[in-house]
PDB file of C-alpha atoms in Angstrom:
ATOM      1  CA  GLU V   1     178.767  63.247  27.246  1.00 94.00           C
ATOM      2  CA  VAL V   2     176.078  60.825  25.588  1.00 96.00           C
ATOM      3  CA  GLN V   3     177.783  58.532  23.237  1.00 97.00           C
ATOM      4  CA  LEU V   4     177.133  55.202  21.525  1.00 98.00           C
ATOM      5  CA  VAL V   5     180.177  53.177  20.073  1.00 98.00           C
ATOM      6  CA  GLU V   6     179.581  50.268  17.811  1.00 98.00           C
ATOM      7  CA  SER V   7     182.011  47.478  17.127  1.00 98.00           C
ATOM      8  CA  GLY V   8     181.965  44.002  15.762  1.00 98.00           C
ATOM      9  CA  GLY V   9     181.358  44.567  11.892  1.00 97.00           C
ATOM     10  CA  GLY V  10     183.412  42.875   9.215  1.00 97.00           C
ATOM     11  CA  LEU V  11     183.369  40.620   6.369  1.00 98.00           C
ATOM     12  CA  ILE V  12     181.445  37.442   6.801  1.00 98.00           C
ATOM     13  CA  GLN V  13     180.355  34.765   4.358  1.00 98.00           C
ATOM     14  CA  PRO V  14     176.794  34.096   3.566  1.00 98.00           C
ATOM     15  CA  GLY V  15     175.186  31.796   6.312  1.00 98.00           C
ATOM     16  CA  GLY V  16     177.656  33.008   8.767  1.00 98.00           C
ATOM     17  CA  SER V  17     177.203  34.832  12.092  1.00 98.00           C
ATOM     18  CA  LEU V  18     178.275  37.856  13.576  1.00 98.00           C
ATOM     19  CA  ARG V  19     177.836  39.853  16.913  1.00 98.00           C
ATOM     20  CA  LEU V  20     177.642  43.470  16.985  1.00 98.00           C
ATOM     21  CA  SER V  21     178.150  45.426  20.160  1.00 98.00           C
ATOM     22  CA  CYS V  22     177.232  48.993  21.142  1.00 98.00           C
ATOM     23  CA  ALA V  23     178.845  50.501  24.173  1.00 98.00           C
ATOM     24  CA  ALA V  24     176.899  53.547  25.579  1.00 98.00           C
ATOM     25  CA  SER V  25     178.304  56.265  27.969  1.00 97.00           C
ATOM     26  CA  GLY V  26     176.563  59.163  29.538  1.00 97.00           C
ATOM     27  CA  PHE V  27     173.191  57.227  30.082  1.00 97.00           C
ATOM     28  CA  PRO V  28     171.878  53.799  31.209  1.00 96.00           C
ATOM     29  CA  VAL V  29     170.774  51.570  28.318  1.00 96.00           C
ATOM     30  CA  SER V  30     168.606  49.691  30.806  1.00 94.00           C
ATOM     31  CA  GLY V  31     166.516  52.975  31.284  1.00 95.00           C
ATOM     32  CA  ASN V  32     166.163  53.754  27.511  1.00 96.00           C
ATOM     33  CA  ASP V  33     164.444  52.036  24.506  1.00 97.00           C
ATOM     34  CA  MET V  34     167.350  51.116  22.120  1.00 98.00           C
ATOM     35  CA  SER V  35     167.075  49.949  18.418  1.00 98.00           C
ATOM     36  CA  TRP V  36     169.291  48.944  15.753  1.00 98.00           C
ATOM     37  CA  VAL V  37     169.013  50.756  12.155  1.00 98.00           C
ATOM     38  CA  ARG V  38     170.895  49.657   9.322  1.00 98.00           C
ATOM     39  CA  GLN V  39     171.621  51.402   5.791  1.00 98.00           C
ATOM     40  CA  ALA V  40     172.645  49.521   2.811  1.00 98.00           C
ATOM     41  CA  PRO V  41     175.603  51.085   0.784  1.00 97.00           C
ATOM     42  CA  GLY V  42     174.111  54.085  -1.253  1.00 95.00           C
ATOM     43  CA  LYS V  43     170.543  53.248   0.235  1.00 97.00           C
ATOM     44  CA  GLY V  44     168.116  54.795   2.777  1.00 97.00           C
ATOM     45  CA  LEU V  45     167.461  53.760   6.435  1.00 98.00           C
ATOM     46  CA  GLU V  46     165.769  50.656   7.612  1.00 98.00           C
ATOM     47  CA  TRP V  47     164.835  49.913  11.276  1.00 98.00           C
ATOM     48  CA  VAL V  48     166.015  46.516  12.342  1.00 98.00           C
ATOM     49  CA  SER V  49     165.016  45.749  15.981  1.00 98.00           C
ATOM     50  CA  VAL V  50     164.193  47.411  19.331  1.00 97.00           C
ATOM     51  CA  PHE V  51     164.997  46.545  22.935  1.00 97.00           C
ATOM     52  CA  TYR V  52     162.406  48.449  25.072  1.00 96.00           C
ATOM     53  CA  SER V  53     163.547  49.614  28.466  1.00 95.00           C
ATOM     54  CA  GLY V  54     161.037  47.063  29.917  1.00 94.00           C
ATOM     55  CA  GLY V  55     162.759  44.054  28.429  1.00 94.00           C
ATOM     56  CA  SER V  56     160.363  43.739  25.324  1.00 95.00           C
ATOM     57  CA  THR V  57     162.016  43.098  22.138  1.00 97.00           C
ATOM     58  CA  TYR V  58     160.737  43.325  18.296  1.00 96.00           C
ATOM     59  CA  TYR V  59     162.115  42.900  14.842  1.00 97.00           C
ATOM     60  CA  GLY V  60     161.521  43.880  11.388  1.00 96.00           C
ATOM     61  CA  ASP V  61     160.103  41.271   9.139  1.00 96.00           C
ATOM     62  CA  SER V  62     163.628  40.877   7.150  1.00 97.00           C
ATOM     63  CA  VAL V  63     165.348  39.876  10.139  1.00 98.00           C
ATOM     64  CA  LYS V  64     162.830  38.016  12.349  1.00 98.00           C
ATOM     65  CA  GLY V  65     164.232  34.730  13.166  1.00 98.00           C
ATOM     66  CA  ARG V  66     167.894  35.398  12.439  1.00 98.00           C
ATOM     67  CA  PHE V  67     168.601  38.260  14.532  1.00 98.00           C
ATOM     68  CA  THR V  68     168.413  38.603  18.281  1.00 98.00           C
ATOM     69  CA  ILE V  69     168.892  41.839  20.125  1.00 98.00           C
ATOM     70  CA  SER V  70     169.927  41.915  23.818  1.00 98.00           C
ATOM     71  CA  ARG V  71     171.635  44.047  26.536  1.00 97.00           C
ATOM     72  CA  ASP V  72     174.006  43.798  29.409  1.00 97.00           C
ATOM     73  CA  SER V  73     173.103  46.413  31.962  1.00 95.00           C
ATOM     74  CA  SER V  74     176.396  45.744  33.857  1.00 97.00           C
ATOM     75  CA  LYS V  75     178.338  46.525  30.824  1.00 98.00           C
ATOM     76  CA  ASN V  76     176.039  49.336  29.617  1.00 98.00           C
ATOM     77  CA  THR V  77     175.995  47.596  26.131  1.00 98.00           C
ATOM     78  CA  LEU V  78     173.515  46.567  23.633  1.00 98.00           C
ATOM     79  CA  TYR V  79     174.037  43.644  21.129  1.00 98.00           C
ATOM     80  CA  LEU V  80     172.908  42.346  17.886  1.00 98.00           C
ATOM     81  CA  GLN V  81     173.452  38.384  17.137  1.00 98.00           C
ATOM     82  CA  MET V  82     173.153  38.059  13.464  1.00 98.00           C
ATOM     83  CA  ASN V  83     172.945  34.557  12.369  1.00 98.00           C
ATOM     84  CA  SER V  84     172.098  33.091   8.852  1.00 98.00           C
ATOM     85  CA  LEU V  85     173.531  36.076   7.300  1.00 98.00           C
ATOM     86  CA  ARG V  86     172.569  36.998   3.683  1.00 98.00           C
ATOM     87  CA  ALA V  87     174.176  39.285   1.130  1.00 98.00           C
ATOM     88  CA  GLU V  88     170.997  41.533   1.565  1.00 98.00           C
ATOM     89  CA  ASP V  89     172.276  42.116   5.201  1.00 98.00           C
ATOM     90  CA  THR V  90     175.115  44.189   3.970  1.00 98.00           C
ATOM     91  CA  ALA V  91     174.963  47.469   5.441  1.00 98.00           C
ATOM     92  CA  VAL V  92     176.372  49.947   7.954  1.00 98.00           C
ATOM     93  CA  TYR V  93     174.510  49.015  11.339  1.00 98.00           C
ATOM     94  CA  TYR V  94     173.755  51.981  13.586  1.00 98.00           C
ATOM     95  CA  CYS V  95     172.882  51.770  17.345  1.00 98.00           C
ATOM     96  CA  VAL V  96     170.490  54.410  18.259  1.00 98.00           C
ATOM     97  CA  ARG V  97     168.693  55.596  21.548  1.00 98.00           C
ATOM     98  CA  HIS V  98     164.991  56.352  21.493  1.00 97.00           C
ATOM     99  CA  GLY V  99     163.554  59.795  22.573  1.00 94.00           C
ATOM    100  CA  SER V 100     160.446  60.238  24.334  1.00 91.00           C
ATOM    101  CA  GLY V 101     158.708  58.436  21.341  1.00 90.00           C
ATOM    102  CA  SER V 102     160.143  55.975  18.971  1.00 94.00           C
ATOM    103  CA  TYR V 103     162.316  58.378  17.105  1.00 97.00           C
ATOM    104  CA  PHE V 104     166.158  58.448  17.474  1.00 98.00           C
ATOM    105  CA  ASP V 105     167.892  61.108  19.404  1.00 97.00           C
ATOM    106  CA  CYS V 106     171.181  59.644  19.741  1.00 98.00           C
ATOM    107  CA  TRP V 107     173.208  57.824  16.935  1.00 98.00           C
ATOM    108  CA  GLY V 108     176.392  55.901  17.056  1.00 98.00           C
ATOM    109  CA  GLN V 109     178.972  56.094  14.262  1.00 98.00           C
ATOM    110  CA  GLY V 110     178.153  52.796  12.677  1.00 98.00           C
ATOM    111  CA  THR V 111     179.589  49.589  11.936  1.00 98.00           C
ATOM    112  CA  LEU V 112     179.927  48.166   8.585  1.00 98.00           C
ATOM    113  CA  VAL V 113     178.794  44.436   7.669  1.00 98.00           C
ATOM    114  CA  THR V 114     179.940  42.927   4.351  1.00 98.00           C
ATOM    115  CA  VAL V 115     178.081  39.587   3.582  1.00 98.00           C
ATOM    116  CA  SER V 116     180.039  38.298   0.638  1.00 97.00           C
ATOM    117  CA  SER V 117     181.930  34.951  -0.482  1.00 96.00           C
TER     118      SER V 117
ATOM    119  CA  GLU G   1     153.478  48.830   7.199  1.00 96.00           C
ATOM    120  CA  ILE G   2     153.209  52.644   6.720  1.00 98.00           C
ATOM    121  CA  VAL G   3     154.950  53.635   3.510  1.00 98.00           C
ATOM    122  CA  MET G   4     156.800  57.188   3.828  1.00 98.00           C
ATOM    123  CA  THR G   5     157.431  58.873   0.264  1.00 98.00           C
ATOM    124  CA  GLN G   6     159.574  61.793   0.146  1.00 98.00           C
ATOM    125  CA  SER G   7     159.681  64.360  -2.545  1.00 96.00           C
ATOM    126  CA  PRO G   8     161.655  65.453  -4.618  1.00 97.00           C
ATOM    127  CA  ALA G   9     164.356  62.903  -4.693  1.00 98.00           C
ATOM    128  CA  THR G  10     167.022  65.594  -5.373  1.00 98.00           C
ATOM    129  CA  LEU G  11     166.438  69.575  -4.582  1.00 97.00           C
ATOM    130  CA  SER G  12     169.075  71.992  -6.256  1.00 96.00           C
ATOM    131  CA  VAL G  13     169.227  75.201  -4.311  1.00 95.00           C
ATOM    132  CA  SER G  14     171.362  78.264  -3.959  1.00 95.00           C
ATOM    133  CA  PRO G  15     173.007  79.273  -0.679  1.00 95.00           C
ATOM    134  CA  GLY G  16     170.860  81.749   0.984  1.00 95.00           C
ATOM    135  CA  GLU G  17     167.498  80.375  -0.550  1.00 97.00           C
ATOM    136  CA  ARG G  18     164.805  78.592   0.715  1.00 97.00           C
ATOM    137  CA  ALA G  19     164.284  74.631   0.567  1.00 97.00           C
ATOM    138  CA  THR G  20     161.018  73.138   1.127  1.00 98.00           C
ATOM    139  CA  LEU G  21     161.138  69.149   1.313  1.00 98.00           C
ATOM    140  CA  SER G  22     157.845  66.987   1.461  1.00 98.00           C
ATOM    141  CA  CYS G  23     157.262  63.706   3.110  1.00 98.00           C
ATOM    142  CA  ARG G  24     153.794  62.028   2.808  1.00 98.00           C
ATOM    143  CA  ALA G  25     152.662  58.840   4.791  1.00 98.00           C
ATOM    144  CA  SER G  26     150.518  55.979   3.327  1.00 98.00           C
ATOM    145  CA  GLN G  27     148.247  56.233   6.223  1.00 98.00           C
ATOM    146  CA  SER G  28     147.822  58.786   9.208  1.00 98.00           C
ATOM    147  CA  VAL G  29     150.682  58.877  11.558  1.00 98.00           C
ATOM    148  CA  SER G  30     149.281  61.902  13.611  1.00 98.00           C
ATOM    149  CA  SER G  31     152.138  64.037  14.460  1.00 98.00           C
ATOM    150  CA  ASN G  32     154.561  61.100  15.098  1.00 98.00           C
ATOM    151  CA  LEU G  33     157.146  62.165  12.521  1.00 98.00           C
ATOM    152  CA  ALA G  34     160.659  62.920  12.948  1.00 98.00           C
ATOM    153  CA  TRP G  35     163.495  64.406  10.271  1.00 98.00           C
ATOM    154  CA  TYR G  36     167.010  63.589  10.234  1.00 98.00           C
ATOM    155  CA  GLN G  37     169.950  65.159   8.389  1.00 98.00           C
ATOM    156  CA  GLN G  38     172.939  62.988   7.132  1.00 98.00           C
ATOM    157  CA  LYS G  39     175.973  64.108   5.662  1.00 98.00           C
ATOM    158  CA  PRO G  40     178.325  61.746   3.704  1.00 95.00           C
ATOM    159  CA  GLY G  41     180.223  59.376   5.805  1.00 95.00           C
ATOM    160  CA  GLN G  42     178.300  60.326   8.906  1.00 97.00           C
ATOM    161  CA  ALA G  43     175.588  59.028  10.975  1.00 98.00           C
ATOM    162  CA  PRO G  44     172.107  60.703  10.644  1.00 98.00           C
ATOM    163  CA  ARG G  45     171.276  63.525  12.981  1.00 98.00           C
ATOM    164  CA  LEU G  46     167.712  64.211  14.493  1.00 98.00           C
ATOM    165  CA  LEU G  47     166.457  67.685  13.500  1.00 98.00           C
ATOM    166  CA  ILE G  48     162.763  67.434  14.299  1.00 98.00           C
ATOM    167  CA  TYR G  49     160.325  65.102  16.058  1.00 98.00           C
ATOM    168  CA  GLY G  50     156.487  65.549  16.791  1.00 98.00           C
ATOM    169  CA  ALA G  51     156.322  66.877  13.351  1.00 98.00           C
ATOM    170  CA  SER G  52     157.492  70.488  14.428  1.00 98.00           C
ATOM    171  CA  THR G  53     159.598  70.394  17.663  1.00 98.00           C
ATOM    172  CA  ARG G  54     163.460  70.998  16.989  1.00 98.00           C
ATOM    173  CA  ALA G  55     165.837  68.950  18.590  1.00 98.00           C
ATOM    174  CA  THR G  56     168.364  70.064  20.899  1.00 96.00           C
ATOM    175  CA  GLY G  57     171.032  72.489  19.294  1.00 97.00           C
ATOM    176  CA  ILE G  58     169.217  72.454  15.862  1.00 98.00           C
ATOM    177  CA  PRO G  59     169.200  76.020  14.602  1.00 97.00           C
ATOM    178  CA  ALA G  60     166.020  78.020  13.775  1.00 98.00           C
ATOM    179  CA  ARG G  61     166.394  78.019  10.183  1.00 98.00           C
ATOM    180  CA  PHE G  62     164.970  74.509  10.251  1.00 98.00           C
ATOM    181  CA  SER G  63     161.237  74.138  10.805  1.00 98.00           C
ATOM    182  CA  GLY G  64     158.562  71.439  10.514  1.00 98.00           C
ATOM    183  CA  SER G  65     154.864  71.266   9.890  1.00 98.00           C
ATOM    184  CA  GLY G  66     152.112  68.947   9.109  1.00 98.00           C
ATOM    185  CA  SER G  67     150.094  66.273  10.458  1.00 98.00           C
ATOM    186  CA  GLY G  68     148.161  63.071   9.429  1.00 98.00           C
ATOM    187  CA  THR G  69     149.832  62.438   6.206  1.00 98.00           C
ATOM    188  CA  GLU G  70     151.522  65.484   4.859  1.00 98.00           C
ATOM    189  CA  PHE G  71     154.593  66.828   6.273  1.00 98.00           C
ATOM    190  CA  THR G  72     156.945  69.515   5.326  1.00 98.00           C
ATOM    191  CA  LEU G  73     160.511  70.294   6.255  1.00 98.00           C
ATOM    192  CA  THR G  74     161.594  73.994   5.476  1.00 98.00           C
ATOM    193  CA  ILE G  75     165.172  75.377   5.542  1.00 97.00           C
ATOM    194  CA  SER G  76     164.603  79.087   5.629  1.00 94.00           C
ATOM    195  CA  SER G  77     168.010  80.091   4.209  1.00 93.00           C
ATOM    196  CA  LEU G  78     170.298  77.462   3.350  1.00 96.00           C
ATOM    197  CA  GLN G  79     173.852  77.462   4.776  1.00 96.00           C
ATOM    198  CA  SER G  80     176.773  75.650   3.213  1.00 94.00           C
ATOM    199  CA  GLU G  81     176.585  73.061   5.809  1.00 95.00           C
ATOM    200  CA  ASP G  82     172.879  72.248   5.300  1.00 97.00           C
ATOM    201  CA  PHE G  83     173.749  70.454   1.958  1.00 93.00           C
ATOM    202  CA  ALA G  84     173.021  67.001   2.846  1.00 97.00           C
ATOM    203  CA  VAL G  85     170.350  64.090   2.757  1.00 98.00           C
ATOM    204  CA  TYR G  86     167.320  64.452   4.571  1.00 98.00           C
ATOM    205  CA  TYR G  87     164.995  61.542   5.869  1.00 98.00           C
ATOM    206  CA  CYS G  88     161.700  61.473   7.372  1.00 98.00           C
ATOM    207  CA  GLN G  89     160.619  58.864   9.863  1.00 98.00           C
ATOM    208  CA  GLN G  90     157.019  57.747  11.173  1.00 98.00           C
ATOM    209  CA  TYR G  91     156.946  56.425  14.638  1.00 97.00           C
ATOM    210  CA  TYR G  92     153.222  56.109  14.969  1.00 97.00           C
ATOM    211  CA  ASN G  93     153.121  52.388  14.191  1.00 94.00           C
ATOM    212  CA  TRP G  94     155.557  49.497  14.052  1.00 92.00           C
ATOM    213  CA  PRO G  95     157.585  48.597  11.987  1.00 95.00           C
ATOM    214  CA  LEU G  96     159.185  52.107  12.340  1.00 96.00           C
ATOM    215  CA  THR G  97     159.544  53.265   8.709  1.00 98.00           C
ATOM    216  CA  PHE G  98     161.734  55.861   6.809  1.00 98.00           C
ATOM    217  CA  GLY G  99     161.178  57.719   3.720  1.00 98.00           C
ATOM    218  CA  GLY G 100     163.535  57.155   0.613  1.00 98.00           C
ATOM    219  CA  GLY G 101     165.234  60.641   1.427  1.00 98.00           C
ATOM    220  CA  THR G 102     165.675  64.098  -0.383  1.00 98.00           C
ATOM    221  CA  LYS G 103     169.247  65.214  -1.524  1.00 98.00           C
ATOM    222  CA  VAL G 104     169.743  68.736  -1.179  1.00 98.00           C
ATOM    223  CA  GLU G 105     172.531  69.914  -3.548  1.00 96.00           C
ATOM    224  CA  ILE G 106     174.266  72.979  -4.354  1.00 90.00           C
ATOM    225  CA  LYS G 107     172.617  74.817  -7.408  1.00 90.00           C
TER     226      LYS G 107
END
């Protein structure tokens, strides 16, 4: 069964750092493009970052320079390192797998990140 | 950045009726358009990609149409489990962008 399980969310003070993990099962993360998508409380969806199967990475303007996406093929896990966190980064963060195009055919259950003092 | 605009924001429909949701792109996205369904407390679920191709396991009452800048998601006969928020997403250009969502509620 194809599954994505996120972890690592929590309450963090502004300016702090957090690392999210996404453990995949049923398929290899290294063979698929993978992204993080977030959703602020009561709001819509925002794409955050992509890790292409070939190794390239891209970021949305709102997180560029602060967030880093990476993967560990041996653990079949995707990561999102989040630094210099701001209140506006508060959201549920979803790990997603890309389909044959850059749409998202598999979603994790999400992990909540709350940035507050 | 391509801006996706969904209308209406809220759609009140009776069970068994037809629902028509719209999504407009600020520039052409060809057929690189997906639709998702999200229920409260759950992750979104892929319904449609390529503007009109149903994802695996999606019932035939869901259909997508359109190309370029105008797209439609139609639910032919609303079932109780279809009341949810629906998002469109373009994947023609980076950054990938979503519409603001349409909430389909029980009339």
